[in-house]
PDB file of C-alpha atoms and ligand atoms in Angstrom:
ATOM      1  CA  MET A   1      21.927 -47.251   8.629  1.00 36.00           C
ATOM      2  CA  GLY A   2      19.158 -49.730   9.291  1.00 38.00           C
ATOM      3  CA  ASP A   3      17.763 -47.517  11.431  1.00 42.00           C
ATOM      4  CA  ASP A   4      17.169 -44.415   9.443  1.00 43.00           C
ATOM      5  CA  THR A   5      13.119 -44.863   8.723  1.00 45.00           C
ATOM      6  CA  GLY A   6      10.122 -43.612  10.644  1.00 47.00           C
ATOM      7  CA  ASN A   7      10.807 -41.755  13.901  1.00 47.00           C
ATOM      8  CA  MET A   8      14.162 -42.846  14.540  1.00 48.00           C
ATOM      9  CA  SER A   9      14.913 -39.994  11.917  1.00 50.00           C
ATOM     10  CA  ILE A  10      13.363 -37.840  14.316  1.00 47.00           C
ATOM     11  CA  TYR A  11      15.823 -38.286  16.787  1.00 50.00           C
ATOM     12  CA  ARG A  12      18.527 -38.600  14.463  1.00 51.00           C
ATOM     13  CA  TYR A  13      18.167 -34.979  12.834  1.00 54.00           C
ATOM     14  CA  GLY A  14      16.139 -33.161  16.267  1.00 54.00           C
ATOM     15  CA  LYS A  15      15.961 -29.761  15.565  1.00 53.00           C
ATOM     16  CA  GLU A  16      15.775 -29.806  11.872  1.00 54.00           C
ATOM     17  CA  VAL A  17      13.093 -32.123  11.944  1.00 54.00           C
ATOM     18  CA  LEU A  18      11.337 -30.626  14.124  1.00 55.00           C
ATOM     19  CA  ALA A  19      11.423 -26.930  12.377  1.00 59.00           C
ATOM     20  CA  TYR A  20       9.871 -28.711   9.324  1.00 57.00           C
ATOM     21  CA  ILE A  21       7.179 -30.355  10.734  1.00 58.00           C
ATOM     22  CA  MET A  22       6.432 -26.876  12.263  1.00 61.00           C
ATOM     23  CA  GLY A  23       7.234 -24.769   9.159  1.00 69.00           C
ATOM     24  CA  MET A  24      10.432 -24.339   7.017  1.00 87.00           C
ATOM     25  CA  ALA A  25      13.659 -25.767   7.899  1.00 93.00           C
ATOM     26  CA  ARG A  26      16.297 -23.312   8.679  1.00 95.00           C
ATOM     27  CA  ASN A  27      18.229 -23.530   5.549  1.00 96.00           C
ATOM     28  CA  ASP A  28      15.565 -23.523   3.012  1.00 95.00           C
ATOM     29  CA  LEU A  29      14.996 -20.955   0.877  1.00 96.00           C
ATOM     30  CA  CYS A  30      12.810 -18.188   1.990  1.00 97.00           C
ATOM     31  CA  TRP A  31       9.054 -18.095   1.201  1.00 97.00           C
ATOM     32  CA  CYS A  32       9.298 -14.716   0.254  1.00 97.00           C
ATOM     33  CA  GLY A  33      11.407 -15.280  -2.837  1.00 97.00           C
ATOM     34  CA  SER A  34      14.157 -13.028  -1.810  1.00 98.00           C
ATOM     35  CA  GLY A  35      16.221 -16.280  -2.605  1.00 97.00           C
ATOM     36  CA  LYS A  36      17.943 -15.967   1.108  1.00 98.00           C
ATOM     37  CA  LYS A  37      17.966 -18.655   3.373  1.00 97.00           C
ATOM     38  CA  TYR A  38      15.102 -18.616   5.752  1.00 97.00           C
ATOM     39  CA  LYS A  39      17.308 -18.002   8.908  1.00 97.00           C
ATOM     40  CA  LYS A  40      18.551 -15.385   7.553  1.00 97.00           C
ATOM     41  CA  CYS A  41      15.433 -13.581   5.968  1.00 98.00           C
ATOM     42  CA  HIS A  42      11.448 -14.258   7.831  1.00 97.00           C
ATOM     43  CA  LYS A  43      12.681 -16.696  10.505  1.00 97.00           C
ATOM     44  CA  ASP A  44      12.634 -13.818  13.379  1.00 97.00           C
ATOM     45  CA  PHE A  45       9.495 -12.326  11.720  1.00 98.00           C
ATOM     46  CA  ASP A  46       7.821 -15.753  11.522  1.00 97.00           C
ATOM     47  CA  ASP A  47       8.418 -16.760  15.168  1.00 96.00           C
ATOM     48  CA  ARG A  48       7.481 -13.280  16.451  1.00 97.00           C
ATOM     49  CA  ILE A  49       3.884 -13.931  15.046  1.00 97.00           C
ATOM     50  CA  SER A  50       3.469 -17.115  16.105  1.00 96.00           C
ATOM     51  CA  GLU A  51       4.651 -15.726  19.802  1.00 96.00           C
ATOM     52  CA  MET A  52       1.740 -13.546  19.620  1.00 97.00           C
ATOM     53  CA  LYS A  53      -2.223 -13.541  20.815  1.00 96.00           C
ATOM     54  CA  PHE A  54      -4.934 -13.035  18.165  1.00 98.00           C
ATOM     55  CA  ASP A  55      -8.187 -11.780  19.511  1.00 98.00           C
ATOM     56  CA  VAL A  56     -10.808 -13.558  17.511  1.00 97.00           C
ATOM     57  CA  PHE A  57     -13.422 -11.069  19.152  1.00 98.00           C
ATOM     58  CA  LYS A  58     -11.098  -8.190  17.764  1.00 98.00           C
ATOM     59  CA  GLY A  59     -11.096  -9.696  14.734  1.00 98.00           C
ATOM     60  CA  GLN A  60      -6.694  -9.945  14.796  1.00 98.00           C
ATOM     61  CA  VAL A  61      -5.589 -12.302  12.306  1.00 98.00           C
ATOM     62  CA  ARG A  62      -1.991 -13.043  10.681  1.00 98.00           C
ATOM     63  CA  PRO A  63      -1.344 -11.217   7.272  1.00 98.00           C
ATOM     64  CA  PRO A  64      -1.324 -13.821   4.585  1.00 98.00           C
ATOM     65  CA  LYS A  65       2.243 -14.724   3.051  1.00 97.00           C
ATOM     66  CA  LYS A  66       1.312 -13.556  -0.393  1.00 97.00           C
ATOM     67  CA  ILE A  67       0.616  -9.987   1.129  1.00 98.00           C
ATOM     68  CA  ILE A  68       4.520  -9.932   2.084  1.00 98.00           C
ATOM     69  CA  ASN A  69       6.515  -8.244  -0.574  1.00 98.00           C
ATOM     70  CA  ASN A  70      10.252  -8.794  -0.752  1.00 98.00           C
ATOM     71  CA  ARG A  71      13.052  -5.991  -1.576  1.00 98.00           C
ATOM     72  CA  ALA A  72      12.895  -6.573  -4.939  1.00 98.00           C
ATOM     73  CA  ASP A  73       8.739  -6.268  -4.930  1.00 98.00           C
ATOM     74  CA  ILE A  74       8.910  -2.940  -2.848  1.00 98.00           C
ATOM     75  CA  GLU A  75      11.509  -1.618  -5.448  1.00 98.00           C
ATOM     76  CA  GLY A  76       9.295  -2.731  -8.543  1.00 98.00           C
ATOM     77  CA  ILE A  77       6.234  -1.084  -6.561  1.00 99.00           C
ATOM     78  CA  ARG A  78       8.254   2.039  -5.862  1.00 99.00           C
ATOM     79  CA  ARG A  79       9.173   2.289  -9.408  1.00 99.00           C
ATOM     80  CA  SER A  80       6.023   2.060 -11.150  1.00 99.00           C
ATOM     81  CA  GLY A  81       5.160   4.826  -7.962  1.00 99.00           C
ATOM     82  CA  VAL A  82       7.634   7.369  -9.366  1.00 99.00           C
ATOM     83  CA  VAL A  83       5.735   7.283 -12.604  1.00 99.00           C
ATOM     84  CA  ASN A  84       2.099   7.128 -11.056  1.00 99.00           C
ATOM     85  CA  ASP A  85       3.046  10.234  -9.022  1.00 99.00           C
ATOM     86  CA  GLY A  86       4.527  11.551 -12.631  1.00 99.00           C
ATOM     87  CA  VAL A  87       1.151  11.200 -13.557  1.00 99.00           C
ATOM     88  CA  LEU A  88      -0.945  13.125 -11.078  1.00 99.00           C
ATOM     89  CA  ASP A  89       1.819  15.318 -11.346  1.00 99.00           C
ATOM     90  CA  LEU A  90       0.939  16.205 -15.258  1.00 99.00           C
ATOM     91  CA  MET A  91      -2.381  16.112 -14.085  1.00 99.00           C
ATOM     92  CA  ALA A  92      -1.791  19.127 -11.505  1.00 98.00           C
ATOM     93  CA  THR A  93      -0.947  21.178 -14.667  1.00 98.00           C
ATOM     94  CA  MET A  94      -3.539  20.594 -16.908  1.00 99.00           C
ATOM     95  CA  VAL A  95      -6.533  20.820 -14.393  1.00 99.00           C
ATOM     96  CA  ARG A  96      -8.349  24.349 -15.419  1.00 98.00           C
ATOM     97  CA  PRO A  97     -12.097  25.091 -16.343  1.00 98.00           C
ATOM     98  CA  GLY A  98     -13.069  24.550 -19.978  1.00 98.00           C
ATOM     99  CA  ILE A  99     -10.902  21.311 -20.157  1.00 99.00           C
ATOM    100  CA  ASP A 100     -12.824  17.477 -20.760  1.00 99.00           C
ATOM    101  CA  THR A 101     -12.071  15.055 -18.511  1.00 99.00           C
ATOM    102  CA  ALA A 102     -11.373  12.676 -21.357  1.00 99.00           C
ATOM    103  CA  SER A 103      -8.625  15.216 -22.317  1.00 99.00           C
ATOM    104  CA  LEU A 104      -7.474  15.029 -18.930  1.00 99.00           C
ATOM    105  CA  ASP A 105      -7.388  10.715 -19.523  1.00 99.00           C
ATOM    106  CA  ASP A 106      -5.484  10.532 -22.319  1.00 99.00           C
ATOM    107  CA  ALA A 107      -2.583  12.774 -21.317  1.00 99.00           C
ATOM    108  CA  ALA A 108      -2.616  10.184 -18.506  1.00 99.00           C
ATOM    109  CA  ARG A 109      -2.258   7.289 -20.638  1.00 99.00           C
ATOM    110  CA  GLU A 110       0.071   8.734 -22.861  1.00 98.00           C
ATOM    111  CA  TYR A 111       2.280   9.640 -20.190  1.00 99.00           C
ATOM    112  CA  ILE A 112       2.149   6.413 -18.624  1.00 99.00           C
ATOM    113  CA  GLU A 113       2.666   4.501 -21.867  1.00 99.00           C
ATOM    114  CA  SER A 114       5.831   6.536 -22.806  1.00 98.00           C
ATOM    115  CA  HIS A 115       7.200   5.737 -19.513  1.00 98.00           C
ATOM    116  CA  GLY A 116       7.212   1.646 -20.416  1.00 98.00           C
ATOM    117  CA  GLY A 117       3.740   1.540 -18.010  1.00 99.00           C
ATOM    118  CA  ILE A 118       0.174   0.334 -18.634  1.00 99.00           C
ATOM    119  CA  PRO A 119      -2.540   2.273 -16.816  1.00 99.00           C
ATOM    120  CA  ALA A 120      -4.034  -0.579 -14.593  1.00 99.00           C
ATOM    121  CA  CYS A 121      -7.600   0.850 -14.999  1.00 98.00           C
ATOM    122  CA  LEU A 122      -8.093   0.289 -18.816  1.00 98.00           C
ATOM    123  CA  ASP A 123     -10.178  -2.867 -19.122  1.00 98.00           C
ATOM    124  CA  TYR A 124     -10.598  -3.475 -15.735  1.00 98.00           C
ATOM    125  CA  GLU A 125     -13.664  -5.458 -15.369  1.00 98.00           C
ATOM    126  CA  GLY A 126     -14.636  -3.323 -17.904  1.00 98.00           C
ATOM    127  CA  PHE A 127     -13.892  -0.088 -17.041  1.00 98.00           C
ATOM    128  CA  PRO A 128     -13.024   2.238 -20.515  1.00 98.00           C
ATOM    129  CA  LYS A 129     -10.594   4.785 -19.485  1.00 99.00           C
ATOM    130  CA  SER A 130      -7.194   4.768 -17.890  1.00 99.00           C
ATOM    131  CA  THR A 131      -8.183   7.029 -14.786  1.00 99.00           C
ATOM    132  CA  CYS A 132     -11.018   7.535 -12.729  1.00 99.00           C
ATOM    133  CA  ILE A 133     -12.011  11.367 -12.469  1.00 99.00           C
ATOM    134  CA  SER A 134     -14.710  12.170  -9.757  1.00 99.00           C
ATOM    135  CA  ILE A 135     -16.501  15.438  -9.758  1.00 99.00           C
ATOM    136  CA  ASN A 136     -18.617  16.834  -6.956  1.00 99.00           C
ATOM    137  CA  ASN A 137     -20.809  14.561  -5.691  1.00 99.00           C
ATOM    138  CA  VAL A 138     -18.919  11.650  -7.467  1.00 99.00           C
ATOM    139  CA  VAL A 139     -17.610   9.731  -4.851  1.00 99.00           C
ATOM    140  CA  CYS A 140     -15.197   7.488  -6.927  1.00 99.00           C
ATOM    141  CA  HIS A 141     -15.036   5.642 -10.502  1.00 99.00           C
ATOM    142  CA  GLY A 142     -15.950   8.685 -12.649  1.00 99.00           C
ATOM    143  CA  ILE A 143     -15.470   7.779 -16.062  1.00 99.00           C
ATOM    144  CA  PRO A 144     -13.508  10.174 -18.444  1.00 99.00           C
ATOM    145  CA  SER A 145     -15.744  11.914 -21.131  1.00 98.00           C
ATOM    146  CA  LYS A 146     -15.254  14.434 -23.730  1.00 98.00           C
ATOM    147  CA  LYS A 147     -18.650  15.785 -22.541  1.00 98.00           C
ATOM    148  CA  THR A 148     -17.620  16.354 -19.265  1.00 98.00           C
ATOM    149  CA  ILE A 149     -15.822  19.967 -18.687  1.00 98.00           C
ATOM    150  CA  LEU A 150     -14.368  21.512 -15.765  1.00 99.00           C
ATOM    151  CA  LYS A 151     -16.024  24.653 -14.406  1.00 98.00           C
ATOM    152  CA  GLU A 152     -14.402  27.012 -11.765  1.00 98.00           C
ATOM    153  CA  GLY A 153     -15.224  25.922  -8.423  1.00 98.00           C
ATOM    154  CA  ASP A 154     -15.355  22.088  -8.945  1.00 99.00           C
ATOM    155  CA  ILE A 155     -13.543  20.070  -6.786  1.00 99.00           C
ATOM    156  CA  VAL A 156     -12.343  17.045  -8.776  1.00 99.00           C
ATOM    157  CA  ASN A 157     -10.623  13.604  -8.106  1.00 99.00           C
ATOM    158  CA  ILE A 158      -8.202  12.356 -10.190  1.00 99.00           C
ATOM    159  CA  ASP A 159      -7.539   8.840  -9.075  1.00 99.00           C
ATOM    160  CA  VAL A 160      -4.245   6.431 -11.182  1.00 99.00           C
ATOM    161  CA  THR A 161      -3.201   3.214 -11.016  1.00 99.00           C
ATOM    162  CA  THR A 162       0.452   2.345 -13.049  1.00 99.00           C
ATOM    163  CA  ILE A 163       1.468  -1.139 -13.549  1.00 99.00           C
ATOM    164  CA  LEU A 164       5.381  -1.015 -14.251  1.00 99.00           C
ATOM    165  CA  ASP A 165       7.437  -4.505 -14.592  1.00 98.00           C
ATOM    166  CA  GLY A 166       4.165  -6.246 -13.096  1.00 98.00           C
ATOM    167  CA  TYR A 167       4.067  -4.089  -9.862  1.00 98.00           C
ATOM    168  CA  PHE A 168       0.833  -1.825  -9.252  1.00 98.00           C
ATOM    169  CA  SER A 169       0.888   1.563  -7.542  1.00 99.00           C
ATOM    170  CA  ASP A 170      -2.410   3.552  -6.686  1.00 99.00           C
ATOM    171  CA  ALA A 171      -2.584   6.712  -6.065  1.00 99.00           C
ATOM    172  CA  SER A 172      -5.508   9.932  -6.253  1.00 99.00           C
ATOM    173  CA  ARG A 173      -5.328  13.524  -5.333  1.00 99.00           C
ATOM    174  CA  MET A 174      -8.257  16.590  -5.204  1.00 99.00           C
ATOM    175  CA  PHE A 175      -7.789  19.647  -7.295  1.00 99.00           C
ATOM    176  CA  VAL A 176     -10.273  22.625  -6.943  1.00 99.00           C
ATOM    177  CA  VAL A 177     -10.547  24.008 -10.539  1.00 99.00           C
ATOM    178  CA  GLY A 178      -9.588  27.408 -11.170  1.00 98.00           C
ATOM    179  CA  GLY A 179      -8.099  27.351  -7.592  1.00 97.00           C
ATOM    180  CA  LYS A 180     -10.888  28.353  -5.674  1.00 98.00           C
ATOM    181  CA  THR A 181     -14.324  27.317  -4.607  1.00 98.00           C
ATOM    182  CA  THR A 182     -17.017  27.387  -1.823  1.00 98.00           C
ATOM    183  CA  PRO A 183     -15.247  27.869   2.010  1.00 98.00           C
ATOM    184  CA  GLU A 184     -17.643  24.332   2.249  1.00 98.00           C
ATOM    185  CA  ALA A 185     -16.032  22.635  -0.676  1.00 99.00           C
ATOM    186  CA  GLN A 186     -12.448  23.607   0.611  1.00 99.00           C
ATOM    187  CA  ARG A 187     -13.233  22.362   4.016  1.00 99.00           C
ATOM    188  CA  LEU A 188     -13.899  18.859   2.383  1.00 99.00           C
ATOM    189  CA  VAL A 189     -11.111  18.579   0.503  1.00 99.00           C
ATOM    190  CA  ASP A 190      -8.640  19.787   3.501  1.00 99.00           C
ATOM    191  CA  VAL A 191     -10.144  17.667   6.489  1.00 99.00           C
ATOM    192  CA  THR A 192     -10.256  14.825   3.754  1.00 99.00           C
ATOM    193  CA  ARG A 193      -6.706  15.255   2.979  1.00 99.00           C
ATOM    194  CA  GLU A 194      -6.371  15.315   7.066  1.00 99.00           C
ATOM    195  CA  CYS A 195      -8.756  12.012   7.224  1.00 99.00           C
ATOM    196  CA  MET A 196      -6.010  10.105   4.717  1.00 99.00           C
ATOM    197  CA  GLU A 197      -2.713  11.974   7.052  1.00 99.00           C
ATOM    198  CA  LEU A 198      -3.990  10.814  10.037  1.00 99.00           C
ATOM    199  CA  GLY A 199      -5.226   7.437   8.951  1.00 99.00           C
ATOM    200  CA  ILE A 200      -1.521   6.720   7.153  1.00 99.00           C
ATOM    201  CA  GLN A 201       0.081   8.425  10.550  1.00 98.00           C
ATOM    202  CA  ALA A 202      -1.828   5.855  12.365  1.00 99.00           C
ATOM    203  CA  ILE A 203       0.143   3.004  10.715  1.00 99.00           C
ATOM    204  CA  ARG A 204       2.749   1.143  13.171  1.00 98.00           C
ATOM    205  CA  PRO A 205       4.546  -2.283  11.926  1.00 98.00           C
ATOM    206  CA  TRP A 206       3.482  -4.882  14.422  1.00 98.00           C
ATOM    207  CA  GLY A 207       0.208  -2.657  14.849  1.00 98.00           C
ATOM    208  CA  TRP A 208      -3.457  -3.437  13.309  1.00 98.00           C
ATOM    209  CA  LEU A 209      -5.491  -2.327  10.570  1.00 99.00           C
ATOM    210  CA  GLY A 210      -8.139  -0.824  12.673  1.00 99.00           C
ATOM    211  CA  ASP A 211      -5.820   1.625  13.829  1.00 99.00           C
ATOM    212  CA  ILE A 212      -6.029   3.206  10.503  1.00 99.00           C
ATOM    213  CA  GLY A 213      -9.886   3.415  10.074  1.00 99.00           C
ATOM    214  CA  ALA A 214     -10.180   4.763  13.697  1.00 99.00           C
ATOM    215  CA  ALA A 215      -7.975   7.671  12.986  1.00 99.00           C
ATOM    216  CA  CYS A 216      -9.564   8.651   9.598  1.00 98.00           C
ATOM    217  CA  GLY A 217     -12.982   7.990  11.002  1.00 98.00           C
ATOM    218  CA  ARG A 218     -12.315   9.848  13.898  1.00 98.00           C
ATOM    219  CA  HIS A 219     -11.199  12.575  12.189  1.00 99.00           C
ATOM    220  CA  ALA A 220     -14.083  12.895   9.911  1.00 99.00           C
ATOM    221  CA  HIS A 221     -17.086  12.506  11.937  1.00 99.00           C
ATOM    222  CA  GLU A 222     -15.470  15.208  14.464  1.00 98.00           C
ATOM    223  CA  ASN A 223     -15.407  17.580  11.434  1.00 99.00           C
ATOM    224  CA  GLY A 224     -19.457  16.572  10.894  1.00 99.00           C
ATOM    225  CA  TYR A 225     -18.686  14.741   7.779  1.00 99.00           C
ATOM    226  CA  SER A 226     -19.772  11.160   7.093  1.00 99.00           C
ATOM    227  CA  VAL A 227     -17.162   8.021   5.725  1.00 99.00           C
ATOM    228  CA  VAL A 228     -18.319   5.689   2.840  1.00 99.00           C
ATOM    229  CA  THR A 229     -17.922   2.207   3.744  1.00 98.00           C
ATOM    230  CA  ASP A 230     -19.126   0.787   0.453  1.00 98.00           C
ATOM    231  CA  LEU A 231     -15.740   0.848  -0.907  1.00 98.00           C
ATOM    232  CA  GLY A 232     -12.112   1.247   0.848  1.00 98.00           C
ATOM    233  CA  GLY A 233      -8.543   0.650   0.750  1.00 98.00           C
ATOM    234  CA  HIS A 234      -6.518  -2.516  -0.169  1.00 98.00           C
ATOM    235  CA  GLY A 235      -3.478  -4.535  -0.317  1.00 98.00           C
ATOM    236  CA  VAL A 236      -1.585  -3.505  -3.515  1.00 98.00           C
ATOM    237  CA  GLY A 237       1.485  -4.501  -5.401  1.00 98.00           C
ATOM    238  CA  LYS A 238       1.458  -7.491  -6.962  1.00 98.00           C
ATOM    239  CA  LYS A 239      -1.985  -7.263  -8.350  1.00 98.00           C
ATOM    240  CA  PHE A 240      -4.653  -3.977  -8.246  1.00 98.00           C
ATOM    241  CA  HIS A 241      -6.754  -4.893  -5.147  1.00 98.00           C
ATOM    242  CA  LEU A 242      -5.462  -7.546  -2.599  1.00 98.00           C
ATOM    243  CA  GLU A 243      -6.109  -8.303   0.922  1.00 98.00           C
ATOM    244  CA  PRO A 244      -6.757  -6.982   3.092  1.00 98.00           C
ATOM    245  CA  PHE A 245      -9.774  -4.486   2.752  1.00 98.00           C
ATOM    246  CA  VAL A 246      -9.117  -1.084   4.467  1.00 98.00           C
ATOM    247  CA  ALA A 247     -12.083   0.249   6.231  1.00 98.00           C
ATOM    248  CA  HIS A 248     -11.763   4.106   6.649  1.00 99.00           C
ATOM    249  CA  ILE A 249     -14.097   3.839   9.511  1.00 98.00           C
ATOM    250  CA  GLY A 250     -12.663   1.141  12.685  1.00 98.00           C
ATOM    251  CA  LYS A 251     -11.528   0.746  16.282  1.00 98.00           C
ATOM    252  CA  PRO A 252      -7.786   0.643  17.349  1.00 98.00           C
ATOM    253  CA  GLY A 253      -6.453  -2.843  18.268  1.00 98.00           C
ATOM    254  CA  THR A 254      -8.571  -4.932  15.549  1.00 99.00           C
ATOM    255  CA  GLY A 255      -8.521  -6.264  12.049  1.00 98.00           C
ATOM    256  CA  MET A 256      -5.058  -7.804  10.623  1.00 98.00           C
ATOM    257  CA  LEU A 257      -1.709  -7.413  11.835  1.00 98.00           C
ATOM    258  CA  LEU A 258       0.379  -4.831  10.174  1.00 99.00           C
ATOM    259  CA  VAL A 259       3.789  -6.097   9.260  1.00 98.00           C
ATOM    260  CA  PRO A 260       6.794  -4.993   7.039  1.00 98.00           C
ATOM    261  CA  GLY A 261       6.315  -5.920   3.595  1.00 98.00           C
ATOM    262  CA  MET A 262       3.146  -5.119   3.576  1.00 98.00           C
ATOM    263  CA  VAL A 263       1.739  -2.209   0.950  1.00 99.00           C
ATOM    264  CA  LEU A 264      -1.523  -0.625   1.106  1.00 98.00           C
ATOM    265  CA  THR A 265      -3.878   1.998  -0.363  1.00 99.00           C
ATOM    266  CA  VAL A 266      -5.393   4.297   2.376  1.00 99.00           C
ATOM    267  CA  GLU A 267      -8.011   6.233   0.374  1.00 99.00           C
ATOM    268  CA  PRO A 268     -11.013   7.570   2.333  1.00 99.00           C
ATOM    269  CA  MET A 269     -13.971   8.709   0.783  1.00 99.00           C
ATOM    270  CA  ILE A 270     -15.390  11.725   2.876  1.00 99.00           C
ATOM    271  CA  ASN A 271     -19.551  12.963   2.722  1.00 99.00           C
ATOM    272  CA  GLN A 272     -20.784  15.936   3.221  1.00 98.00           C
ATOM    273  CA  GLY A 273     -24.190  14.660   3.830  1.00 98.00           C
ATOM    274  CA  THR A 274     -25.335  10.691   4.195  1.00 99.00           C
ATOM    275  CA  LYS A 275     -22.369   7.955   3.722  1.00 98.00           C
ATOM    276  CA  LYS A 276     -25.082   6.301   1.791  1.00 99.00           C
ATOM    277  CA  VAL A 277     -23.737   5.785  -2.434  1.00 99.00           C
ATOM    278  CA  THR A 278     -25.334   4.966  -5.064  1.00 98.00           C
ATOM    279  CA  VAL A 279     -24.066   3.487  -8.331  1.00 98.00           C
ATOM    280  CA  ASP A 280     -25.004   4.679 -11.769  1.00 98.00           C
ATOM    281  CA  SER A 281     -27.404   1.878 -13.435  1.00 98.00           C
ATOM    282  CA  GLY A 282     -26.687   2.914 -17.004  1.00 98.00           C
ATOM    283  CA  ASP A 283     -22.308   2.696 -17.027  1.00 98.00           C
ATOM    284  CA  ASN A 284     -22.819   0.838 -13.709  1.00 98.00           C
ATOM    285  CA  TRP A 285     -19.525   2.499 -12.453  1.00 98.00           C
ATOM    286  CA  THR A 286     -20.050   5.816 -11.302  1.00 99.00           C
ATOM    287  CA  VAL A 287     -20.415   6.067  -7.632  1.00 99.00           C
ATOM    288  CA  ARG A 288     -22.376   9.112  -6.911  1.00 99.00           C
ATOM    289  CA  THR A 289     -23.658  10.359  -2.801  1.00 99.00           C
ATOM    290  CA  ALA A 290     -27.102   9.418  -2.214  1.00 99.00           C
ATOM    291  CA  ASP A 291     -28.058  12.772  -1.327  1.00 99.00           C
ATOM    292  CA  GLY A 292     -26.079  14.772  -4.280  1.00 99.00           C
ATOM    293  CA  LYS A 293     -23.844  16.472  -1.476  1.00 99.00           C
ATOM    294  CA  LEU A 294     -20.149  16.511  -2.110  1.00 99.00           C
ATOM    295  CA  SER A 295     -17.902  14.007  -1.714  1.00 99.00           C
ATOM    296  CA  ALA A 296     -14.209  14.172  -1.487  1.00 99.00           C
ATOM    297  CA  GLN A 297     -10.705  11.542  -1.672  1.00 99.00           C
ATOM    298  CA  TRP A 298      -7.551  11.553  -1.273  1.00 99.00           C
ATOM    299  CA  GLU A 299      -5.467   8.282  -2.048  1.00 99.00           C
ATOM    300  CA  LYS A 300      -1.654   7.221  -1.085  1.00 99.00           C
ATOM    301  CA  THR A 301       0.248   3.983  -1.643  1.00 99.00           C
ATOM    302  CA  VAL A 302       2.051   2.832   1.827  1.00 99.00           C
ATOM    303  CA  LEU A 303       4.504   0.662   2.435  1.00 99.00           C
ATOM    304  CA  ILE A 304       5.018  -0.224   5.806  1.00 98.00           C
ATOM    305  CA  THR A 305       8.632  -0.778   6.842  1.00 98.00           C
ATOM    306  CA  GLU A 306      10.563  -2.268  10.269  1.00 98.00           C
ATOM    307  CA  THR A 307      10.630   1.176  11.630  1.00 98.00           C
ATOM    308  CA  GLY A 308       7.373   2.716  10.155  1.00 98.00           C
ATOM    309  CA  THR A 309       6.206   3.715   6.619  1.00 98.00           C
ATOM    310  CA  GLU A 310       7.324   4.937   3.481  1.00 98.00           C
ATOM    311  CA  ILE A 311       4.811   6.757   0.616  1.00 99.00           C
ATOM    312  CA  LEU A 312       5.389   4.937  -2.793  1.00 99.00           C
ATOM    313  CA  SER A 313       2.823   6.877  -4.184  1.00 99.00           C
ATOM    314  CA  SER A 314       1.063   9.851  -3.591  1.00 98.00           C
TER     315      SER A 314
HETATM  316  N1  MF3 B 401      -7.915   3.254  -8.203  1.00 55.41           N
HETATM  317  C1  MF3 B 401      -9.053   3.179  -7.781  1.00 55.41           C
HETATM  318  C2  MF3 B 401      -8.687   2.460  -6.149  1.00 55.41           C
HETATM  319  O1  MF3 B 401      -8.097   3.320  -5.381  1.00 55.41           O
HETATM  320  C3  MF3 B 401      -9.546   1.779  -8.622  1.00 55.41           C
HETATM  321  C4  MF3 B 401     -10.280   2.012  -9.553  1.00 55.41           C
HETATM  322  S1  MF3 B 401     -11.058   0.892 -10.670  1.00 55.41           S
HETATM  323  C5  MF3 B 401     -11.426   1.408 -11.880  1.00 55.41           C
HETATM  324  O2  MF3 B 401      -8.696   1.024  -6.016  1.00 55.41           O
HETATM  325  F1  MF3 B 401     -11.870   0.508 -12.559  1.00 55.41           F
HETATM  326  F2  MF3 B 401     -12.727   2.112 -11.889  1.00 55.41           F
HETATM  327  F3  MF3 B 401     -10.467   2.034 -12.586  1.00 55.41           F
HETATM  328 CO1   CO B 402      -7.186   4.569  -6.690  1.00 55.41          CO
HETATM  329 CO1   CO B 403      -6.946   2.173  -4.287  1.00 55.41          CO
END
């Protein structure tokens, strides 16, 4: 009894003490909030990370624990995504020449609220509406308005973020008003969608964030387009915008380690002309191409799983 103090206890409890000094004890509740014992939850995960080499010259960093979602979190984001997808499906039925964008926004808000959710954009850092609706040369963050009327041939992005039971899901789609536009505009819409898909296909558990941007950017540039770099994707789930910032250009094998349980958006903004953008000095939100040429964007919320990815909103 008398020796059960100081360093002696290290010898007495051996491995347990060492495990505690180095991190969590095997029988502690896991840091992810699953309620399971550490040894049955994220211990192997942590061991794998601690055995890895991170190359600072490639910007390789460990993901912070707060962006790793447990099963309950993932289920929450998945349920939020079902509502969010429903909003975009509704928008698809409403987009037509002559409709004003405030009417679309009202319908989106009504849909989200009647499904028990909250539109995340409404009052977000002062944003006045429930969705972002961005037409032609507007890159993103277009504010819906009674005065903004869709016309045949416009290319329109509708970006919706739903909060359900505290969980955020975020997605956007492009729509061609009236179903037909110029071949140039249609090609931009199609290639931008391919950029998003290729970015998502580049995601591997235990791969790297830069893999995403490399795939997106390569496809855009090969098609003669520029990639907006002032804005990008983001972690999403328990908050609207979390780490990491997801660039849509990049180098494979660089940046944050991608691990199972991370949820992020891939949302390339691709321009016909310059990648430079301006922010409206009147409303402080509307982002436009600096040269007035067209821009397109698609966005999905993506879960990284043990084996690949699962789309939680699209
Ligand atoms: N949904 C956008 C995104 O993809 C963010 C819009 S913020 C708002 O990250 F305030 F403009 F709504
Ligand atoms: Co969005
Ligand atoms: Co987003």
